[in-house]
């Protein structure tokens, strides 16, 4: 029963360490989520500038094409190509910005506590705390088992059973060794 108690107490210590680690992970997850949301909002502001730049590039390419001051047909083809590239860049930037806006809006709505990493860290912390509670219950159970064993031994002793008969074979063995070693140890 004492071995069970020692084992249960070690389990409590390990469970408390796991809980402390989970708490640190949660704090780190919250910090990371806040930084991620901040980065997304910053990227969204930068994306607006990229879109404005793409619009201006398209206007410049169209202006150059409209001027029509080309020395040869190849220059004109280059101007047409620059317009097509600017149009495609603008479309790509607008699509990317739309996706980024949706992701950022979702992250802002969820907030730090609603981020996937914080939700997962909270779940790990809850599991760790449950482990602490279970380990602490094991300690209580081990104490109860020791008390029951002591009560049973006391009852047998009160009934007139000698100590050697009341003890388990292992306990009787250690008691016999203790009795035989006591005179030798006293002589030192």
CSV table of C-alpha atoms in Angstrom, one decimal:
chain,number,residue,atom,x,y,z
A,1,UNK,CA,0.0,0.0,0.0
A,2,UNK,CA,2.9,2.3,0.7
A,3,UNK,CA,4.4,1.7,-2.7
A,4,UNK,CA,1.0,2.6,-4.2
A,5,UNK,CA,1.1,5.9,-2.2
A,6,UNK,CA,4.6,6.7,-3.4
A,7,UNK,CA,3.6,5.9,-7.0
A,8,UNK,CA,0.5,8.1,-6.7
A,9,UNK,CA,2.5,11.0,-5.3
A,10,UNK,CA,5.0,10.8,-8.1
A,11,UNK,CA,2.0,10.8,-10.6
A,12,UNK,CA,0.7,13.9,-8.9
A,13,UNK,CA,4.1,15.6,-9.3
A,14,UNK,CA,4.3,14.6,-13.0
A,15,UNK,CA,0.7,15.7,-13.6
A,16,UNK,CA,1.4,19.1,-12.0
A,17,UNK,CA,4.5,19.5,-14.2
A,18,UNK,CA,2.5,18.7,-17.3
A,19,UNK,CA,-0.2,21.2,-16.2
A,20,UNK,CA,2.5,23.9,-15.7
A,21,UNK,CA,3.9,23.1,-19.2
A,22,UNK,CA,0.4,23.3,-20.7
A,23,UNK,CA,-0.1,26.7,-19.0
A,24,UNK,CA,3.1,28.0,-20.5
A,25,UNK,CA,2.1,26.7,-23.9
A,26,UNK,CA,-1.2,28.5,-23.6
A,27,UNK,CA,0.5,31.8,-22.7
A,28,UNK,CA,2.8,31.3,-25.7
A,29,UNK,CA,-0.1,30.4,-28.0
A,30,UNK,CA,-2.0,33.6,-26.9
A,31,UNK,CA,1.1,35.7,-27.7
A,32,UNK,CA,1.6,34.0,-31.0
A,33,UNK,CA,-2.1,34.4,-32.0
A,34,UNK,CA,-2.0,38.1,-31.1
A,35,UNK,CA,1.1,38.6,-33.2
A,36,UNK,CA,-0.4,36.7,-36.1
A,37,UNK,CA,-3.6,38.8,-36.0
A,38,UNK,CA,-1.5,42.0,-35.9
A,39,UNK,CA,0.6,40.7,-38.8
A,40,UNK,CA,-2.5,39.9,-40.8
A,41,UNK,CA,-3.9,43.4,-40.2
A,42,UNK,CA,-0.6,45.0,-41.2
A,43,UNK,CA,-0.4,42.8,-44.4
A,44,UNK,CA,-4.0,43.9,-45.2
A,45,UNK,CA,-2.9,47.6,-45.0
A,46,UNK,CA,0.1,46.8,-47.2
A,47,UNK,CA,-2.1,45.0,-49.7
A,48,UNK,CA,-4.2,48.1,-50.2
A,49,UNK,CA,-1.0,49.9,-51.2
A,50,UNK,CA,-0.1,47.1,-53.6
A,51,UNK,CA,-3.5,47.3,-55.2
A,52,UNK,CA,-3.2,51.1,-55.7
A,53,UNK,CA,0.3,50.5,-57.2
A,54,UNK,CA,-1.1,47.9,-59.6
A,55,UNK,CA,-3.9,50.3,-60.6
A,56,UNK,CA,-1.4,53.1,-61.3
A,57,UNK,CA,0.8,50.7,-63.4
A,58,UNK,CA,-2.2,49.8,-65.5
A,59,UNK,CA,-3.0,53.5,-66.0
A,60,UNK,CA,0.6,54.2,-67.0
A,61,UNK,CA,0.7,51.2,-69.4
A,62,UNK,CA,-2.6,52.3,-71.1
A,63,UNK,CA,-1.4,55.9,-71.3
A,64,UNK,CA,1.9,54.8,-73.0
A,65,UNK,CA,-0.1,52.6,-75.4
A,66,UNK,CA,-2.6,55.5,-76.2
A,67,UNK,CA,0.2,57.9,-77.0
A,68,UNK,CA,1.1,55.7,-80.0
A,69,UNK,CA,4.6,57.1,-80.3
A,70,UNK,CA,6.3,53.9,-81.4
A,71,UNK,CA,9.4,53.7,-83.6
A,72,UNK,CA,8.4,50.3,-84.9
A,73,UNK,CA,5.7,47.6,-84.5
A,74,UNK,CA,7.8,45.8,-81.9
A,75,UNK,CA,7.6,48.8,-79.5
A,76,UNK,CA,3.8,48.8,-80.0
A,77,UNK,CA,3.6,45.1,-79.1
A,78,UNK,CA,5.7,45.7,-76.0
A,79,UNK,CA,3.2,48.4,-75.0
A,80,UNK,CA,0.3,46.1,-75.6
A,81,UNK,CA,2.0,43.4,-73.5
A,82,UNK,CA,2.7,45.9,-70.6
A,83,UNK,CA,-1.1,46.7,-70.6
A,84,UNK,CA,-2.0,43.0,-70.5
A,85,UNK,CA,0.6,42.3,-67.7
A,86,UNK,CA,-0.7,45.3,-65.7
A,87,UNK,CA,-4.3,44.1,-66.1
A,88,UNK,CA,-3.4,40.6,-64.9
A,89,UNK,CA,-1.3,41.9,-62.0
A,90,UNK,CA,-4.2,44.1,-60.9
A,91,UNK,CA,-6.6,41.1,-61.1
A,92,UNK,CA,-4.1,38.9,-59.1
A,93,UNK,CA,-3.6,41.6,-56.4
A,94,UNK,CA,-7.3,42.1,-56.1
A,95,UNK,CA,-8.0,38.4,-55.7
A,96,UNK,CA,-5.2,38.0,-53.2
A,97,UNK,CA,-6.4,41.0,-51.3
A,98,UNK,CA,-10.0,39.6,-51.2
A,99,UNK,CA,-8.7,36.3,-49.7
A,100,UNK,CA,-6.5,38.2,-47.2
A,101,UNK,CA,-9.4,40.4,-46.2
A,102,UNK,CA,-11.6,37.4,-45.6
A,103,UNK,CA,-8.9,35.6,-43.5
A,104,UNK,CA,-8.1,38.8,-41.6
A,105,UNK,CA,-11.8,39.4,-40.9
A,106,UNK,CA,-12.2,35.8,-39.6
A,107,UNK,CA,-9.1,36.1,-37.4
A,108,UNK,CA,-10.3,39.5,-36.0
A,109,UNK,CA,-13.8,38.0,-35.3
A,110,UNK,CA,-12.3,34.9,-33.6
A,111,UNK,CA,-9.9,37.0,-31.6
A,112,UNK,CA,-6.9,35.6,-29.7
A,113,UNK,CA,-9.0,33.2,-27.6
A,114,UNK,CA,-10.8,31.8,-30.7
A,115,UNK,CA,-7.6,31.1,-32.7
A,116,UNK,CA,-7.0,27.5,-33.5
A,117,UNK,CA,-3.7,27.4,-31.5
A,118,UNK,CA,-5.2,28.9,-28.4
A,119,UNK,CA,-8.2,26.6,-28.5
A,120,UNK,CA,-5.9,23.6,-28.8
A,121,UNK,CA,-3.7,24.9,-26.0
A,122,UNK,CA,-6.8,25.4,-23.8
A,123,UNK,CA,-7.8,21.8,-24.5
A,124,UNK,CA,-4.3,20.5,-23.6
A,125,UNK,CA,-4.4,22.5,-20.3
A,126,UNK,CA,-7.9,21.2,-19.5
A,127,UNK,CA,-6.6,17.6,-20.1
A,128,UNK,CA,-3.5,18.3,-18.0
A,129,UNK,CA,-5.6,19.6,-15.1
A,130,UNK,CA,-7.9,16.6,-15.4
A,131,UNK,CA,-4.7,14.5,-15.1
A,132,UNK,CA,-3.8,16.4,-11.9
A,133,UNK,CA,-7.2,15.7,-10.4
A,134,UNK,CA,-7.0,12.0,-11.3
A,135,UNK,CA,-3.5,11.7,-9.8
A,136,UNK,CA,-4.6,13.5,-6.6
A,137,UNK,CA,-7.6,11.1,-6.3
A,138,UNK,CA,-5.1,8.2,-6.6
A,139,UNK,CA,-3.2,9.7,-3.6
A,140,UNK,CA,-6.5,9.8,-1.7
A,141,UNK,CA,-7.3,6.2,-2.7
A,142,UNK,CA,-3.8,5.1,-1.6
A,143,UNK,CA,-4.2,6.8,1.8
A,144,UNK,CA,-7.5,5.0,2.2
A,145,UNK,CA,-6.0,1.7,1.3
A,146,UNK,CA,-3.2,2.2,3.9
A,147,UNK,CA,-5.8,3.1,6.5
A,148,UNK,CA,-7.9,0.0,5.7
A,149,UNK,CA,-4.8,-2.2,5.9
A,150,UNK,CA,-3.9,-0.7,9.3
A,151,UNK,CA,-7.4,-1.2,10.5
A,152,UNK,CA,-7.4,-4.8,9.4
A,153,UNK,CA,-4.0,-5.4,11.2
A,154,UNK,CA,-5.3,-3.7,14.4
A,155,UNK,CA,-8.4,-5.8,14.3
A,156,UNK,CA,-6.4,-9.0,14.0
A,157,UNK,CA,-4.1,-7.9,16.8
A,158,UNK,CA,-7.1,-7.1,19.0
A,159,UNK,CA,-8.5,-10.5,18.3
A,160,UNK,CA,-5.4,-12.0,19.7
A,161,UNK,CA,-3.6,-12.9,16.5
A,162,UNK,CA,0.1,-12.6,16.9
A,163,UNK,CA,1.9,-10.0,14.7
A,164,UNK,CA,3.6,-12.5,12.5
A,165,UNK,CA,0.3,-14.1,11.6
A,166,UNK,CA,-1.4,-10.8,11.0
A,167,UNK,CA,1.2,-9.6,8.6
A,168,UNK,CA,1.6,-10.6,4.9
A,169,UNK,CA,4.4,-13.0,4.2
A,170,UNK,CA,6.7,-10.1,3.0
A,171,UNK,CA,5.9,-8.0,6.0
A,172,UNK,CA,6.5,-11.0,8.3
A,173,UNK,CA,9.9,-11.6,6.6
A,174,UNK,CA,11.0,-8.1,7.1
A,175,UNK,CA,9.9,-8.1,10.7
A,176,UNK,CA,11.9,-11.3,11.4
A,177,UNK,CA,15.0,-9.8,9.8
A,178,UNK,CA,14.5,-6.6,11.9
A,179,UNK,CA,14.2,-8.7,15.1
A,180,UNK,CA,17.4,-10.6,14.3
A,181,UNK,CA,19.4,-7.5,13.2
A,182,UNK,CA,18.4,-5.4,16.2
A,183,UNK,CA,20.9,-6.9,18.7
A,184,UNK,CA,23.7,-6.6,16.1
A,185,UNK,CA,22.9,-3.0,15.3
A,186,UNK,CA,22.6,-2.1,19.1
A,187,UNK,CA,26.2,-3.3,19.7
A,188,UNK,CA,27.5,-0.6,17.3
